[in-house]
Amino acid sequence: SKNPPHKQDRKILPEAMRAEMVKLAISGEERFCFSDFELRRQEVTYTAKTLELLCRQYPEEQFYFIMGGDSLFQFEHWYHPEKIMQYAVILAVSRGGVRREEMDSRAACLSKKFHGDVQVLEMPEMNISSSMIREKIARGEDVGEYLPESVYEYIQKHHCY
């Protein structure tokens, strides 16, 4: 994300550094590829607009948008949630202690309200977040167990946080 709307008031790493960490994280993994699609845009990178542009560029593709269960409960307040639902299937994963029953109920409600498809994925919840990792790094704590070694080395070398 080049200019994430929910981080306008926060200091984030330059896009080139964030891009390099993504490249390092997925290197050697054939199922992933790096895209600078959002980085080439100048405006605030709203999900709705990104998906609209992707659907125009790749009309034959089906897009999926993965979000945490905590975001599922804020989704109505996002920029044009109806467009997000128009352009992608929403995949929600448990995060932040949200119970499966609550997520299923919310997914059904949003699917109906915005005429889309929200699916709740079943997977083990991981008790980590990017903000937690950044905070640990700032305190000088070791976070090697949470990151690919190449990403951790990059963060240390460039004093990212």
PDB file of C-alpha atoms in Angstrom:
ATOM      1  CA  SER A   1       0.000   0.000   0.000  1.00  0.00           C
ATOM      2  CA  LYS A   2       1.541   3.301  -1.035  1.00  0.00           C
ATOM      3  CA  ASN A   3      -0.612   5.745   0.903  1.00  0.00           C
ATOM      4  CA  PRO A   4      -2.887   3.744   3.218  1.00  0.00           C
ATOM      5  CA  PRO A   5      -5.819   5.945   4.293  1.00  0.00           C
ATOM      6  CA  HIS A   6      -5.891   4.568   7.837  1.00  0.00           C
ATOM      7  CA  LYS A   7      -2.232   5.503   8.390  1.00  0.00           C
ATOM      8  CA  GLN A   8      -2.231   9.108   7.196  1.00  0.00           C
ATOM      9  CA  ASP A   9      -1.426  10.364  10.686  1.00  0.00           C
ATOM     10  CA  ARG A  10       1.331   7.815  11.335  1.00  0.00           C
ATOM     11  CA  LYS A  11       4.918   7.590  10.249  1.00  0.00           C
ATOM     12  CA  ILE A  12       5.446   4.577   8.002  1.00  0.00           C
ATOM     13  CA  LEU A  13       8.573   3.304   6.299  1.00  0.00           C
ATOM     14  CA  PRO A  14       9.283   4.545   2.774  1.00  0.00           C
ATOM     15  CA  GLU A  15       7.581   2.450   0.135  1.00  0.00           C
ATOM     16  CA  ALA A  16      10.877   1.204  -1.323  1.00  0.00           C
ATOM     17  CA  MET A  17      11.837  -0.343   2.025  1.00  0.00           C
ATOM     18  CA  ARG A  18       8.412  -1.925   2.526  1.00  0.00           C
ATOM     19  CA  ALA A  19       8.543  -3.285  -1.035  1.00  0.00           C
ATOM     20  CA  GLU A  20      11.980  -4.785  -0.468  1.00  0.00           C
ATOM     21  CA  MET A  21      10.804  -6.559   2.689  1.00  0.00           C
ATOM     22  CA  VAL A  22       7.848  -8.064   0.794  1.00  0.00           C
ATOM     23  CA  LYS A  23      10.182  -9.258  -1.955  1.00  0.00           C
ATOM     24  CA  LEU A  24      12.478 -10.843   0.630  1.00  0.00           C
ATOM     25  CA  ALA A  25       9.553 -12.455   2.452  1.00  0.00           C
ATOM     26  CA  ILE A  26       8.191 -14.160  -0.659  1.00  0.00           C
ATOM     27  CA  SER A  27      11.459 -15.002  -2.413  1.00  0.00           C
ATOM     28  CA  GLY A  28      11.615 -18.671  -3.264  1.00  0.00           C
ATOM     29  CA  GLU A  29       7.851 -19.085  -2.829  1.00  0.00           C
ATOM     30  CA  GLU A  30       6.441 -19.904  -6.265  1.00  0.00           C
ATOM     31  CA  ARG A  31       2.825 -19.290  -5.225  1.00  0.00           C
ATOM     32  CA  PHE A  32       3.492 -15.572  -4.669  1.00  0.00           C
ATOM     33  CA  CYS A  33       4.688 -12.737  -6.832  1.00  0.00           C
ATOM     34  CA  PHE A  34       5.471  -9.140  -5.985  1.00  0.00           C
ATOM     35  CA  SER A  35       3.343  -6.396  -7.512  1.00  0.00           C
ATOM     36  CA  ASP A  36       4.055  -2.685  -7.410  1.00  0.00           C
ATOM     37  CA  PHE A  37       0.551  -1.930  -8.685  1.00  0.00           C
ATOM     38  CA  GLU A  38      -0.342   0.312  -5.731  1.00  0.00           C
ATOM     39  CA  LEU A  39       3.119   1.825  -5.443  1.00  0.00           C
ATOM     40  CA  ARG A  40       2.786   3.298  -8.943  1.00  0.00           C
ATOM     41  CA  ARG A  41      -0.304   5.237  -7.886  1.00  0.00           C
ATOM     42  CA  GLN A  42      -0.005   8.740  -6.452  1.00  0.00           C
ATOM     43  CA  GLU A  43      -3.290   9.152  -4.581  1.00  0.00           C
ATOM     44  CA  VAL A  44      -4.417   7.614  -1.308  1.00  0.00           C
ATOM     45  CA  THR A  45      -4.707   3.888  -1.988  1.00  0.00           C
ATOM     46  CA  TYR A  46      -8.233   2.951  -1.035  1.00  0.00           C
ATOM     47  CA  THR A  47      -9.039  -0.753  -1.379  1.00  0.00           C
ATOM     48  CA  ALA A  48     -12.150   0.010  -3.449  1.00  0.00           C
ATOM     49  CA  LYS A  49     -10.175   1.976  -6.016  1.00  0.00           C
ATOM     50  CA  THR A  50      -7.337  -0.562  -6.169  1.00  0.00           C
ATOM     51  CA  LEU A  51      -9.787  -3.396  -6.793  1.00  0.00           C
ATOM     52  CA  GLU A  52     -11.630  -1.370  -9.430  1.00  0.00           C
ATOM     53  CA  LEU A  53      -8.382  -0.720 -11.306  1.00  0.00           C
ATOM     54  CA  LEU A  54      -7.287  -4.353 -10.987  1.00  0.00           C
ATOM     55  CA  CYS A  55     -10.627  -5.585 -12.329  1.00  0.00           C
ATOM     56  CA  ARG A  56     -10.327  -3.257 -15.308  1.00  0.00           C
ATOM     57  CA  GLN A  57      -6.796  -4.433 -16.030  1.00  0.00           C
ATOM     58  CA  TYR A  58      -7.552  -8.134 -15.430  1.00  0.00           C
ATOM     59  CA  PRO A  59     -11.249  -8.591 -16.274  1.00  0.00           C
ATOM     60  CA  GLU A  60     -10.962 -12.372 -16.517  1.00  0.00           C
ATOM     61  CA  GLU A  61      -9.661 -12.770 -12.956  1.00  0.00           C
ATOM     62  CA  GLN A  62     -11.578 -13.321  -9.710  1.00  0.00           C
ATOM     63  CA  PHE A  63     -10.122 -11.280  -6.860  1.00  0.00           C
ATOM     64  CA  TYR A  64     -10.164 -12.099  -3.170  1.00  0.00           C
ATOM     65  CA  PHE A  65      -9.534  -9.647  -0.367  1.00  0.00           C
ATOM     66  CA  ILE A  66      -8.267 -11.088   2.909  1.00  0.00           C
ATOM     67  CA  MET A  67      -9.038  -9.227   6.126  1.00  0.00           C
ATOM     68  CA  GLY A  68      -8.880  -9.907   9.820  1.00  0.00           C
ATOM     69  CA  GLY A  69     -12.033 -10.559  11.785  1.00  0.00           C
ATOM     70  CA  ASP A  70     -11.527  -7.270  13.617  1.00  0.00           C
ATOM     71  CA  SER A  71     -11.690  -5.402  10.276  1.00  0.00           C
ATOM     72  CA  LEU A  72     -14.862  -7.256   9.358  1.00  0.00           C
ATOM     73  CA  PHE A  73     -16.655  -5.321  12.079  1.00  0.00           C
ATOM     74  CA  GLN A  74     -15.349  -1.980  10.745  1.00  0.00           C
ATOM     75  CA  PHE A  75     -15.945  -2.767   7.078  1.00  0.00           C
ATOM     76  CA  GLU A  76     -19.127  -0.680   6.744  1.00  0.00           C
ATOM     77  CA  HIS A  77     -17.065   2.410   7.564  1.00  0.00           C
ATOM     78  CA  TRP A  78     -14.480   1.791   4.860  1.00  0.00           C
ATOM     79  CA  TYR A  79     -14.350   3.848   1.674  1.00  0.00           C
ATOM     80  CA  HIS A  80     -17.056   2.429  -0.624  1.00  0.00           C
ATOM     81  CA  PRO A  81     -17.568  -1.023   0.920  1.00  0.00           C
ATOM     82  CA  GLU A  82     -20.184  -1.779  -1.744  1.00  0.00           C
ATOM     83  CA  LYS A  83     -17.521  -1.459  -4.456  1.00  0.00           C
ATOM     84  CA  ILE A  84     -15.120  -3.698  -2.588  1.00  0.00           C
ATOM     85  CA  MET A  85     -17.862  -6.337  -2.454  1.00  0.00           C
ATOM     86  CA  GLN A  86     -18.593  -5.799  -6.153  1.00  0.00           C
ATOM     87  CA  TYR A  87     -14.993  -6.404  -7.171  1.00  0.00           C
ATOM     88  CA  ALA A  88     -13.846  -9.116  -4.767  1.00  0.00           C
ATOM     89  CA  VAL A  89     -14.838 -11.994  -2.539  1.00  0.00           C
ATOM     90  CA  ILE A  90     -14.029 -11.073   1.057  1.00  0.00           C
ATOM     91  CA  LEU A  91     -12.143 -13.707   3.041  1.00  0.00           C
ATOM     92  CA  ALA A  92     -12.173 -13.032   6.774  1.00  0.00           C
ATOM     93  CA  VAL A  93      -9.849 -14.746   9.213  1.00  0.00           C
ATOM     94  CA  SER A  94     -10.128 -14.798  12.968  1.00  0.00           C
ATOM     95  CA  ARG A  95      -8.097 -12.060  14.628  1.00  0.00           C
ATOM     96  CA  GLY A  96      -8.330 -10.148  17.831  1.00  0.00           C
ATOM     97  CA  GLY A  97     -10.255 -12.784  19.751  1.00  0.00           C
ATOM     98  CA  VAL A  98     -13.412 -12.529  17.641  1.00  0.00           C
ATOM     99  CA  ARG A  99     -15.502 -15.693  17.988  1.00  0.00           C
ATOM    100  CA  ARG A 100     -16.381 -17.720  14.885  1.00  0.00           C
ATOM    101  CA  GLU A 101     -20.138 -17.369  15.521  1.00  0.00           C
ATOM    102  CA  GLU A 102     -19.825 -13.567  15.614  1.00  0.00           C
ATOM    103  CA  MET A 103     -17.821 -13.579  12.402  1.00  0.00           C
ATOM    104  CA  ASP A 104     -20.297 -15.875  10.625  1.00  0.00           C
ATOM    105  CA  SER A 105     -23.168 -13.609  11.642  1.00  0.00           C
ATOM    106  CA  ARG A 106     -21.337 -10.474  10.536  1.00  0.00           C
ATOM    107  CA  ALA A 107     -20.307 -12.083   7.240  1.00  0.00           C
ATOM    108  CA  ALA A 108     -23.929 -12.995   6.477  1.00  0.00           C
ATOM    109  CA  CYS A 109     -25.106  -9.487   7.346  1.00  0.00           C
ATOM    110  CA  LEU A 110     -22.494  -7.783   5.145  1.00  0.00           C
ATOM    111  CA  SER A 111     -23.071 -10.193   2.255  1.00  0.00           C
ATOM    112  CA  LYS A 112     -26.760  -9.376   2.293  1.00  0.00           C
ATOM    113  CA  LYS A 113     -26.361  -5.621   2.807  1.00  0.00           C
ATOM    114  CA  PHE A 114     -23.781  -5.144   0.052  1.00  0.00           C
ATOM    115  CA  HIS A 115     -24.899  -7.958  -2.284  1.00  0.00           C
ATOM    116  CA  GLY A 116     -21.520  -9.659  -2.094  1.00  0.00           C
ATOM    117  CA  ASP A 117     -19.740 -12.703  -0.818  1.00  0.00           C
ATOM    118  CA  VAL A 118     -18.015 -12.742   2.568  1.00  0.00           C
ATOM    119  CA  GLN A 119     -16.510 -16.051   3.618  1.00  0.00           C
ATOM    120  CA  VAL A 120     -15.040 -16.821   7.018  1.00  0.00           C
ATOM    121  CA  LEU A 121     -11.913 -18.940   6.813  1.00  0.00           C
ATOM    122  CA  GLU A 122     -11.100 -21.573   9.380  1.00  0.00           C
ATOM    123  CA  MET A 123      -7.477 -21.417  10.452  1.00  0.00           C
ATOM    124  CA  PRO A 124      -5.495 -21.332  13.660  1.00  0.00           C
ATOM    125  CA  GLU A 125      -5.305 -17.856  15.137  1.00  0.00           C
ATOM    126  CA  MET A 126      -1.805 -16.468  15.422  1.00  0.00           C
ATOM    127  CA  ASN A 127      -1.236 -14.126  18.317  1.00  0.00           C
ATOM    128  CA  ILE A 128       0.969 -11.702  16.381  1.00  0.00           C
ATOM    129  CA  SER A 129       0.472  -8.474  14.474  1.00  0.00           C
ATOM    130  CA  SER A 130       2.682  -6.136  12.513  1.00  0.00           C
ATOM    131  CA  SER A 131       2.311  -3.442  15.176  1.00  0.00           C
ATOM    132  CA  MET A 132       3.350  -5.919  17.887  1.00  0.00           C
ATOM    133  CA  ILE A 133       6.449  -6.859  15.870  1.00  0.00           C
ATOM    134  CA  ARG A 134       7.372  -3.190  15.327  1.00  0.00           C
ATOM    135  CA  GLU A 135       6.929  -2.453  19.040  1.00  0.00           C
ATOM    136  CA  LYS A 136       9.144  -5.395  20.002  1.00  0.00           C
ATOM    137  CA  ILE A 137      11.845  -4.236  17.582  1.00  0.00           C
ATOM    138  CA  ALA A 138      11.673  -0.692  18.996  1.00  0.00           C
ATOM    139  CA  ARG A 139      12.226  -2.154  22.489  1.00  0.00           C
ATOM    140  CA  GLY A 140      15.198  -4.140  21.241  1.00  0.00           C
ATOM    141  CA  GLU A 141      13.486  -7.512  21.587  1.00  0.00           C
ATOM    142  CA  ASP A 142      14.249 -10.412  19.245  1.00  0.00           C
ATOM    143  CA  VAL A 143      11.491 -11.024  16.674  1.00  0.00           C
ATOM    144  CA  GLY A 144      13.314 -13.553  14.522  1.00  0.00           C
ATOM    145  CA  GLU A 145      10.699 -16.225  15.213  1.00  0.00           C
ATOM    146  CA  TYR A 146       7.977 -14.066  13.621  1.00  0.00           C
ATOM    147  CA  LEU A 147       9.730 -13.137  10.367  1.00  0.00           C
ATOM    148  CA  PRO A 148      11.639 -14.783   7.547  1.00  0.00           C
ATOM    149  CA  GLU A 149      15.338 -14.536   8.361  1.00  0.00           C
ATOM    150  CA  SER A 150      16.055 -12.340   5.324  1.00  0.00           C
ATOM    151  CA  VAL A 151      13.404  -9.807   6.408  1.00  0.00           C
ATOM    152  CA  TYR A 152      14.673  -9.752   9.981  1.00  0.00           C
ATOM    153  CA  GLU A 153      18.237  -9.166   8.742  1.00  0.00           C
ATOM    154  CA  TYR A 154      17.029  -6.334   6.492  1.00  0.00           C
ATOM    155  CA  ILE A 155      15.213  -4.672   9.394  1.00  0.00           C
ATOM    156  CA  GLN A 156      18.294  -4.919  11.580  1.00  0.00           C
ATOM    157  CA  LYS A 157      20.673  -3.721   8.857  1.00  0.00           C
ATOM    158  CA  HIS A 158      18.539  -0.684   7.994  1.00  0.00           C
ATOM    159  CA  HIS A 159      17.346   0.095  11.543  1.00  0.00           C
ATOM    160  CA  CYS A 160      13.766   0.131  10.239  1.00  0.00           C
ATOM    161  CA  TYR A 161      11.971   0.471  13.561  1.00  0.00           C
TER     162      TYR A 161
END
